[in-house]
XYZ file of C-alpha atoms in Angstrom:
523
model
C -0.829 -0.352 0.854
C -0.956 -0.400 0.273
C 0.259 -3.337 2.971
C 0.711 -2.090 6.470
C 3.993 -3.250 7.615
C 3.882 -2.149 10.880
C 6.753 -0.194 12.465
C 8.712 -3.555 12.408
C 11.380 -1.211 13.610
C 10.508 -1.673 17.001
C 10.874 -5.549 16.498
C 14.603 -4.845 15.452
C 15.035 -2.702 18.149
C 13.320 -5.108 20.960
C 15.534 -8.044 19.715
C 18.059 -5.671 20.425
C 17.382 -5.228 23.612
C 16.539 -8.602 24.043
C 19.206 -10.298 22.261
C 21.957 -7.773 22.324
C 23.352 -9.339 19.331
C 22.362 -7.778 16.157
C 23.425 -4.449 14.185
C 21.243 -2.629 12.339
C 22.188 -1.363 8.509
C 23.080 1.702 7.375
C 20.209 4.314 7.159
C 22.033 5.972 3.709
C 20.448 6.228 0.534
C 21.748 4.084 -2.795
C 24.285 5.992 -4.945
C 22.192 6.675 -8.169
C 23.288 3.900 -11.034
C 25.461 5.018 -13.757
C 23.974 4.186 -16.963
C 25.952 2.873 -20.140
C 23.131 2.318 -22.430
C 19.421 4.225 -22.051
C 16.085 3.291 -24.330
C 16.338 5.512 -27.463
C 12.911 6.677 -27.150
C 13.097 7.668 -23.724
C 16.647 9.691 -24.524
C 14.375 11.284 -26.747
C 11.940 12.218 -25.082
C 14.025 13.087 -21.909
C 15.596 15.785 -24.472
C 12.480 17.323 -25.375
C 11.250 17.602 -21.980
C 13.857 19.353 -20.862
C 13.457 21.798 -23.439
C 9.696 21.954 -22.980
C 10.229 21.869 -19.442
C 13.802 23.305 -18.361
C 13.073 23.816 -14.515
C 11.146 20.269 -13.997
C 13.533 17.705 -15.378
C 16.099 16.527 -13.495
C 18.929 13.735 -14.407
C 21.164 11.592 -13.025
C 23.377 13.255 -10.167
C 21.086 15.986 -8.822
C 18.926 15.816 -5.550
C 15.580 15.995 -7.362
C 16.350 12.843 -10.022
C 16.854 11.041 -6.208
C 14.045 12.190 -4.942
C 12.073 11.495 -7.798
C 13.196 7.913 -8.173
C 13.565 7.109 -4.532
C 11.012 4.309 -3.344
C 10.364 2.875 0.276
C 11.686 -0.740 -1.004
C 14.976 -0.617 -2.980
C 13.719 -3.565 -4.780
C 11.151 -1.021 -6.162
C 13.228 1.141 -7.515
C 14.538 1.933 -11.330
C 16.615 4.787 -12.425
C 15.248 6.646 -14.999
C 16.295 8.255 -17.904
C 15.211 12.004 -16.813
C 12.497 12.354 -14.257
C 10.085 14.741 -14.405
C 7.895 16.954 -11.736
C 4.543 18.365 -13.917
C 3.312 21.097 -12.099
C -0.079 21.695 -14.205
C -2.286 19.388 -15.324
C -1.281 20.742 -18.850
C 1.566 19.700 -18.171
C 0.563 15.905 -17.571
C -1.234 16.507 -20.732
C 1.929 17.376 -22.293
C 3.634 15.036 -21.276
C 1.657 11.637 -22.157
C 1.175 13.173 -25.245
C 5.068 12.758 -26.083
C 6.049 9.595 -24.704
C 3.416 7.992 -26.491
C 4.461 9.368 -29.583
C 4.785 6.839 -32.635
C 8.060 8.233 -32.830
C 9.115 7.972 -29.417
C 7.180 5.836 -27.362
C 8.978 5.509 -24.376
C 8.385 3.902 -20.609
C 7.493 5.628 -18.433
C 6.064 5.576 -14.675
C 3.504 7.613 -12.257
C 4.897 8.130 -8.876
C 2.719 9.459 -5.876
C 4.070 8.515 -2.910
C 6.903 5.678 -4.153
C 5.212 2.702 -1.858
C 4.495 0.243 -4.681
C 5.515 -3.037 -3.948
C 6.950 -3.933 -7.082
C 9.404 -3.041 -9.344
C 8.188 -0.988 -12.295
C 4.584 -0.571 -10.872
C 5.587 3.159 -10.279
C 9.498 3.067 -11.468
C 10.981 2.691 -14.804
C 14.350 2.873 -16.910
C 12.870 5.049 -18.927
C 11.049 8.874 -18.157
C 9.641 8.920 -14.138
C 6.694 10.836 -13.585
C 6.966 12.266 -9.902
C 3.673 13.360 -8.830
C 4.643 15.658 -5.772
C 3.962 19.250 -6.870
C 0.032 17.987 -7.116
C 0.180 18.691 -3.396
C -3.053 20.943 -2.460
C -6.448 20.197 -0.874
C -9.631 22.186 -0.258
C -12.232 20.739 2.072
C -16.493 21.839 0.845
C -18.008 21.944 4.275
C -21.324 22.077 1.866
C -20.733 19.023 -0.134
C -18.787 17.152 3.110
C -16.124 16.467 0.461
C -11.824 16.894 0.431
C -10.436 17.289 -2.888
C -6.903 15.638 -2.680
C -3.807 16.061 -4.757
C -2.244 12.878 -5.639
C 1.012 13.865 -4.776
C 0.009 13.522 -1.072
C 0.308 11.110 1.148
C -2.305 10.101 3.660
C 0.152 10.959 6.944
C 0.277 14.651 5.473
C -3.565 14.646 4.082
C -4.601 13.739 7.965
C -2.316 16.690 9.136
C -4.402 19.036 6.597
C -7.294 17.986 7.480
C -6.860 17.642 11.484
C -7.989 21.459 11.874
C -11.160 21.291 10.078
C -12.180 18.494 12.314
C -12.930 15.569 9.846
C -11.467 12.784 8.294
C -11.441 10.405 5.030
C -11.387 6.815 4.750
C -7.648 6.480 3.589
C -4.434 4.621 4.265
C -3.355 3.194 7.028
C 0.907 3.473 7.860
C 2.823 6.990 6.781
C 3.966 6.871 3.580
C 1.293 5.828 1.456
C 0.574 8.017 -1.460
C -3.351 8.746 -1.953
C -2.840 8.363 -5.850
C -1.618 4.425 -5.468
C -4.082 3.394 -2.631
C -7.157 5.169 -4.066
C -6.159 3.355 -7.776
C -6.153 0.372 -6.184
C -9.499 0.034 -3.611
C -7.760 1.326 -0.212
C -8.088 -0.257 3.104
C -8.210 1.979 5.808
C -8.957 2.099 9.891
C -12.317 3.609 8.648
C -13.265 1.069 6.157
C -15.482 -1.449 8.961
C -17.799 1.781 8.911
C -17.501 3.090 5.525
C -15.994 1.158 2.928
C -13.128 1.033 0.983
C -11.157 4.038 0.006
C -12.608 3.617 -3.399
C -16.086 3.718 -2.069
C -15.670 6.802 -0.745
C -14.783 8.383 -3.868
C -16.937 11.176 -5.748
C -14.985 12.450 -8.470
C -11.483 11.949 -10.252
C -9.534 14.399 -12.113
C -8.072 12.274 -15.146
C -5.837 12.975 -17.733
C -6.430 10.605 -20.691
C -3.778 8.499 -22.265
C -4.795 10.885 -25.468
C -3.933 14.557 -23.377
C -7.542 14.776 -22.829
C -8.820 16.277 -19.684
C -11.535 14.620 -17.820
C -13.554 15.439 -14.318
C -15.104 11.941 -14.000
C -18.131 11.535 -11.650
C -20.531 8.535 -11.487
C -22.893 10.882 -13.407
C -20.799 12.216 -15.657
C -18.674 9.567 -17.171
C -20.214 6.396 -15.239
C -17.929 3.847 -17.166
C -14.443 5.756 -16.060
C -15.536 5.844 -12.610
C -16.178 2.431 -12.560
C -13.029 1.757 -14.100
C -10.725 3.696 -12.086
C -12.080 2.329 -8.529
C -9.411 0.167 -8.767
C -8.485 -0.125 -12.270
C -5.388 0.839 -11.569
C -2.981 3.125 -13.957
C -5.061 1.549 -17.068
C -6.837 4.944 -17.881
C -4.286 7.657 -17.975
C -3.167 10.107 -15.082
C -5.026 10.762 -12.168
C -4.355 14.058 -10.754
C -7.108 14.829 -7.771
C -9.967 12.871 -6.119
C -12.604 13.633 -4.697
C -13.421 12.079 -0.938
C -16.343 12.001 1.172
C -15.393 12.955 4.612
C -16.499 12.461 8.148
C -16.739 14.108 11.781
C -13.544 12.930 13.648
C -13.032 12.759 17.274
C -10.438 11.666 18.940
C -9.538 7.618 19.027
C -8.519 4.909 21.426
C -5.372 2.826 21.068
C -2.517 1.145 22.752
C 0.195 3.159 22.991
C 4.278 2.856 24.508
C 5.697 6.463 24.469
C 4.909 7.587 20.841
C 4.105 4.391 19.866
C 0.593 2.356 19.311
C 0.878 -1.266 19.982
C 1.257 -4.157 21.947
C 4.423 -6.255 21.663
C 4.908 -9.633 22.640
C 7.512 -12.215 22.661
C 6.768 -15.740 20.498
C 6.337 -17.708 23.381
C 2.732 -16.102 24.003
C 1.465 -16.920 20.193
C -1.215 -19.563 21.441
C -3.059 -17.088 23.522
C -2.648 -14.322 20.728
C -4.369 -16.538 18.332
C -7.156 -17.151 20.527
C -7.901 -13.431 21.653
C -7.038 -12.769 17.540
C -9.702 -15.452 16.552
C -12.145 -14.418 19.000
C -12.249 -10.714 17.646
C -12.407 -11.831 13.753
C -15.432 -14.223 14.558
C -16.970 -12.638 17.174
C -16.529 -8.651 17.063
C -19.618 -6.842 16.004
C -18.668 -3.148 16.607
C -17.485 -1.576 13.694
C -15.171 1.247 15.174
C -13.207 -1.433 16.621
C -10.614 -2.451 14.145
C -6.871 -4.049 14.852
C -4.058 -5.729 12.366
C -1.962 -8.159 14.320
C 1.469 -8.849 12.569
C 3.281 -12.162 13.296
C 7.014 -11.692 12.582
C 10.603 -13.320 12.747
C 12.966 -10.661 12.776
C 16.440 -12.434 12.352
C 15.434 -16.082 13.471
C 13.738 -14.450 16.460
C 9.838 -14.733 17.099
C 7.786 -11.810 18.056
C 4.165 -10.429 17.498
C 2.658 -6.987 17.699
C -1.003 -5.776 17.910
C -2.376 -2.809 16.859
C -5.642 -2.352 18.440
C -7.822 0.904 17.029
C -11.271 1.898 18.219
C -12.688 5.272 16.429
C -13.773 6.602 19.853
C -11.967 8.280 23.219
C -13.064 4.924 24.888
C -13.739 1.810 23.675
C -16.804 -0.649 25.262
C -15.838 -2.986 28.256
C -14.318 -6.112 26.927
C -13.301 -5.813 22.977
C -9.714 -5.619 23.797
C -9.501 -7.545 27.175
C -8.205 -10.507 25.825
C -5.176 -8.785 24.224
C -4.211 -6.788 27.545
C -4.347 -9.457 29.807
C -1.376 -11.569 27.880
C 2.029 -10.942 28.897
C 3.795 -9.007 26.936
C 7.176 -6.404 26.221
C 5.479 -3.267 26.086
C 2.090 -1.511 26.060
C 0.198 1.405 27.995
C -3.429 2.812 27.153
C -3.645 6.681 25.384
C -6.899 8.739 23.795
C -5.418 10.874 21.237
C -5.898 12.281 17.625
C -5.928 10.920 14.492
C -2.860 12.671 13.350
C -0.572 11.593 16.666
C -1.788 7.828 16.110
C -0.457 7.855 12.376
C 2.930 9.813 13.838
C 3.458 7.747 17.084
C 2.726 4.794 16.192
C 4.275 3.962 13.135
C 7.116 6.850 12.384
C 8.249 6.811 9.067
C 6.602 3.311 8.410
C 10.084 1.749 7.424
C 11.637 -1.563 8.990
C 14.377 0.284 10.947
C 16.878 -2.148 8.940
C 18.265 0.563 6.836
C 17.947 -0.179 2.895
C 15.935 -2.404 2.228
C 14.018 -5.434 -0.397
C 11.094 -6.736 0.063
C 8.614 -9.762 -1.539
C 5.178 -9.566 -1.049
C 1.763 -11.142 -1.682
C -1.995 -11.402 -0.337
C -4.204 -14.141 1.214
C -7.875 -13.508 0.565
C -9.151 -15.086 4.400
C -13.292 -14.120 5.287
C -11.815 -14.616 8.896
C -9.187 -15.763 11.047
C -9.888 -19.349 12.959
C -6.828 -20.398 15.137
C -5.848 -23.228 12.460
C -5.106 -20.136 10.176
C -3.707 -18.209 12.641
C -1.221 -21.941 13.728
C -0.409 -22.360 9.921
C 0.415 -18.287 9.738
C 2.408 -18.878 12.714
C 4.221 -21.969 11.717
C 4.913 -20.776 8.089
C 6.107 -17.127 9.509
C 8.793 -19.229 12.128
C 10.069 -21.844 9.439
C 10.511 -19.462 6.731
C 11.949 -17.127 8.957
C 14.467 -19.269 10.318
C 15.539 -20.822 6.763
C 16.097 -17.402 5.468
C 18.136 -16.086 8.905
C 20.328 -19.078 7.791
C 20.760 -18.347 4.365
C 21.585 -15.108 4.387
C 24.857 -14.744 6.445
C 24.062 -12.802 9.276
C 22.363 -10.237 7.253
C 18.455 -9.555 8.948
C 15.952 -10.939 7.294
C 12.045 -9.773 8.110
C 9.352 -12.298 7.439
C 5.813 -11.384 8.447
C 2.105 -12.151 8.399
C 0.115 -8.895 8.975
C -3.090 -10.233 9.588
C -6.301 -8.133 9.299
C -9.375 -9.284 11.087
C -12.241 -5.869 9.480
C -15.844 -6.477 10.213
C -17.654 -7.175 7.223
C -15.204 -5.171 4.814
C -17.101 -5.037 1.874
C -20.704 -3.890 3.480
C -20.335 -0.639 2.011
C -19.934 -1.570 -1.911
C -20.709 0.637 -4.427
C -19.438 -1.296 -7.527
C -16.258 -0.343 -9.197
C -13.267 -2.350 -11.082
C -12.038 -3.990 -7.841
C -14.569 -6.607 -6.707
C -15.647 -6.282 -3.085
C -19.286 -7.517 -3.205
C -21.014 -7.836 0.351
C -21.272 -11.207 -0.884
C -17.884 -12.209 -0.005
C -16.663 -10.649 2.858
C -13.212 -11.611 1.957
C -10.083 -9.552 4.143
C -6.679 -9.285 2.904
C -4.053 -11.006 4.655
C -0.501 -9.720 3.981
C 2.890 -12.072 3.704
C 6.141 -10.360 3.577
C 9.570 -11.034 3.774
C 12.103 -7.922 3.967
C 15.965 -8.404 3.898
C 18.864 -6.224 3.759
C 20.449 -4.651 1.405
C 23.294 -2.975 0.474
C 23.145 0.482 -0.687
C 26.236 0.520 -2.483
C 24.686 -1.507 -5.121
C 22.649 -0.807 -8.649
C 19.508 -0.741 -8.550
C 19.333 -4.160 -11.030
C 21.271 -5.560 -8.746
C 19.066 -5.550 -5.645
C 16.127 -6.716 -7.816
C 18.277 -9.456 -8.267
C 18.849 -10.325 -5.385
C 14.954 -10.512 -4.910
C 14.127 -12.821 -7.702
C 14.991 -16.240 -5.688
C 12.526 -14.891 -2.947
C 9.458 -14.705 -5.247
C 8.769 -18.817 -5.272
C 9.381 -18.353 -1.301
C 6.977 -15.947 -1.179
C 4.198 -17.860 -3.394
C 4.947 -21.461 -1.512
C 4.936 -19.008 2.025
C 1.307 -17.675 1.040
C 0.195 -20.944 -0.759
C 0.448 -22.927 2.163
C -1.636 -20.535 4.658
C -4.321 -19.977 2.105
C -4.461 -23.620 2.051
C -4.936 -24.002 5.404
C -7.666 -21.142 5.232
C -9.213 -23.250 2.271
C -9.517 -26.275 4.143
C -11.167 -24.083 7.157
C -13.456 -22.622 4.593
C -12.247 -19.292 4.903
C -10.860 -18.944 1.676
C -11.476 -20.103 -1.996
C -9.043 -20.761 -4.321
C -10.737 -18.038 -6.920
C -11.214 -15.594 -4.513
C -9.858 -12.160 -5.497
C -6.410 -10.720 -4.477
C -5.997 -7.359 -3.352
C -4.231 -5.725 -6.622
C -2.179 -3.256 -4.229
C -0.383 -6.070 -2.180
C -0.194 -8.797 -5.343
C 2.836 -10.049 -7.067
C 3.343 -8.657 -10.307
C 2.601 -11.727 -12.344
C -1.064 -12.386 -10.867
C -3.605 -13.284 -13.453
C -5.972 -10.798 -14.229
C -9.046 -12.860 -13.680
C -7.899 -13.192 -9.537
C -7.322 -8.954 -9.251
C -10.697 -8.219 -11.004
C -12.753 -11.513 -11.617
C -15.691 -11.039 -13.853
C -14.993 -7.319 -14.380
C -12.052 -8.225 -16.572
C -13.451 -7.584 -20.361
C -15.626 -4.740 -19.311
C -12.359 -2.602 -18.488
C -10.105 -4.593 -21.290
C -13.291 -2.857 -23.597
C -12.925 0.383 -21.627
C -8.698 0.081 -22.152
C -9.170 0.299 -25.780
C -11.701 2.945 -26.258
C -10.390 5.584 -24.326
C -6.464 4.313 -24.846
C -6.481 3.909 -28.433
C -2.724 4.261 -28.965
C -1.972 1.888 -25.976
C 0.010 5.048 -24.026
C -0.319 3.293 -20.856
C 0.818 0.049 -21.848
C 4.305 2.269 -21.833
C 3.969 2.106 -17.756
C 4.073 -0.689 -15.668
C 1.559 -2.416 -13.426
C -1.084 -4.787 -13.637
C -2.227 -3.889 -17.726
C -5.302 -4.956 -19.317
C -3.664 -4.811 -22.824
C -1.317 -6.789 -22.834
């Protein structure tokens, strides 16, 4: 997640003050969808559930079936049947157990913290899974672990974790859930000195698609733990993990008020890419980590750079080049962990009120200024097409570019391939738009649909530029957690692909997961 989209609230708000000319939407939630015809099985097993379960199912009308359901994109968002909050691990065991029944065999979906990108990756018409009572974390000062519900997200596991003075290598923007991003590999503002999120990892808590329970360590069950470091929702329910953690002091960014970032106005772009090329080629210190976002917020270019060193002072000169450009806004703060994630990016929506999104990835090894032009140029056209097109209504399209040091130094093998190899980063296009809350659910992933080629010609053309700068391959993986839902297989986990089809089948006999959506191996 994640992507990071970047408190692009700010960019609304700047063009406000700028501009003085647009209105921002409404902040209200969707009215729930009124359903004239549900999936049979799921009725079922909605009706048993509620029997089993009387004070943990919820249905349509009540706060918690909106809770439960609610996702940060509209456009990722289905309404259920019944939804469902297990509080016991029984109960997930329960629970998989009867949808996958041969007699009722209904969808379902896992929800930790509702940031999937996609619809049906954590949201389905039929039974939703809400994983928020799995809420609790222990830290073993011994072991220099944090075991970490999955109902969490990583704003509220930093808060937790702020008073026993370390950290883990998690997400990045508030919001994120720690069951999705840990599934999926993880990148985090710790990952140039530590890894992935996934390579952080020492246990899992599973529930198999069968009911079984499972504590999976590398020892234990090697084969599992390789599969779930990034395998995804293949392999049943995850309901804890197990992180390594670290000392934390406090950190360096740029900060306005509560905010940490640089903004600047599209006229300054040529001199942004050359500070932004100049850090991915030539930075060598790994707690010195930024993701610079290119935007067009309504037809209007702007930029913003988030500059992050894991210290109380950064060395003379890493960020020089980005403070001496003129920009909107900026000032200098030391603070902790916990006020960075707050401050800077709030509740890590686009301050546009409801809205859709399309997104995709860019494998780049590192960002040369002809990438950084092409990201540019693609980022203003598109942006300016779509403005048009859409009637006054804002439209968002970004580049979030993310120049780590060496990424994938810290491998340790798992179903997501990050080899030290190929030092591959994961740029992230995006285009956000409007929507209006009054609307079905169906309706706004409608009203997606035509942006998907947009989205695939947007990131086509910048990887091609990359390609032809040698900074990207055409096979290269794709980060699973910011891919379209219709990537091949082979480009989310290259050679790794029959090893966990194999592992699929053994331990999901029945196919239970192939009831839930996401990237599945058996299909």
């Amino acid at each position: 997640m994640a992507s990071v989209f970047l408190d692009l609230r700010r960019y609304a708000l700047v063009l406000l003050a700028i501009f003085g000319s647009l209105e921002l939407g409404s902040a209200s939630k969707p009215h729930p969808e009124v359903r004239t015809s549900l999936p049979s099985g799921a009725q079922k097993a909605c009706q048993i559930l509620q029997q089993e379960f009387p004070g943990l199912v919820a249905f349509p009308g009540s706060t918690q079936f909106v809770d439960d359901n609610e996702h940060w994109a509209v456009t990722s968002e289905s309404n259920s049947t019944c939804s469902v909050e297990p509080q016991t691990v029984d109960d997930i065991s329960t629970i998989l157990q009867l949808v996958g029944r041969s007699d009722i065999r209904s969808p379902f979906a896992v929800k930790s913290g509702g940031h999937a990108y996609n619809l049906g990756f954590s949201s389905t018409p039929g039974v939703q899974i809400a994983m928020s009572k799995f809420n609790n974390l222990s830290v073993n000062a011994e072991k220099k672990t944090a075991t970490i519900g999955v109902g969490l997200t990583w704003d509220k596991v930093y808060q937790m974790l702020e008073p026993f003075g370390v950290m883990v290598t998690g997400g990045r923007i508030p919001g994120i859930g720690v069951g999705g991003l840990s599934l999926g590999g993880g990148y985090s503002w710790k990952t140039n000195q530590f890894g992935l999120t996934v390579d952080t990892i020492a246990s899992f808590d599973l529930v198999l698609p069968t009911g079984k329970q499972v504590h999976v360590t590398n020892q234990t069950n090697p084969d599992l733990f390789f599969a779930l470091k990034g395998g995804q929702n293949n392999f049943g329910i995850v309901t804890s993990i197990e992180f390594e953690t670290h000392p934390q002091s406090q950190i360096w960014l740029k900060r306005r008020r509560q905010g940490g970032s640089i903004t600047y106005a599209g006229n300054v772009t040529d001199s942004l890419n050359l500070a932004t090329a100049n850090f991915s080629i030539n930075n060598t210190d790994p707690k010195a980590q930024m993701i610079v976002t290119y935007a067009s917020v309504a037809g209007q270019s702007l930029a913003q750079v988030f500059p992050f060193y894991d210290g109380p002072t950064p060395p003379a000169g890493i960020f020089d080049a980005f403070l001496s450009i003129p920009n909107i806004a900026t000032n200098v703060s030391t603070q902790s962990f916990v006020e960075f994630m707050d401050g800077t990016f709030g509740t890590g929506d686009l301050g546009i009120g409801p809205f859709g999104i399309a997104q995709h990835v860019i494998p780049i090894v590192q960002y040369t200024i002809p990438v950084l032009e092409q990201i540019v140029n693609q980022v203003t056209t598109v942006g300016e097409q779509l403005t048009a097109q859409n009637n006054g209504s804002i439209v968002v399209v970004s580049v979030g570019a993310e120049p780590f040091l060496k990424p994938n130094s810290h491998d340790r093998g798992g179903a997501y391939p990050h080899s030290a190899s190929r030092q591959i980063t994961p740029a992230s296009p995006f285009i956000g738009f409007q929507t209006d809350p009054t609307l079905p659910a169906a309706v706004q992933a409608a009203k997606r649909a035509p942006l998907v080629p947009v989205i695939k010609q947007f990131t086509h053309a910048i990887q091609a530029a990359a390609v032809s700068q040698g900074q990207s391959q055409w096979d290269d993986v794709l980060y699973p957690n910011y891919a379209l839902s219709d990537t091949p297989l082979n480009l989310l986990f290259g050679e790794n692909v029959p090893r966990l089809q194999a592992l699929a089948r053994k331990y999901d006999p029945q196919r239970v997961m192939s009831l839930t959506g996401g990237f599945s191996l058996l299909d």
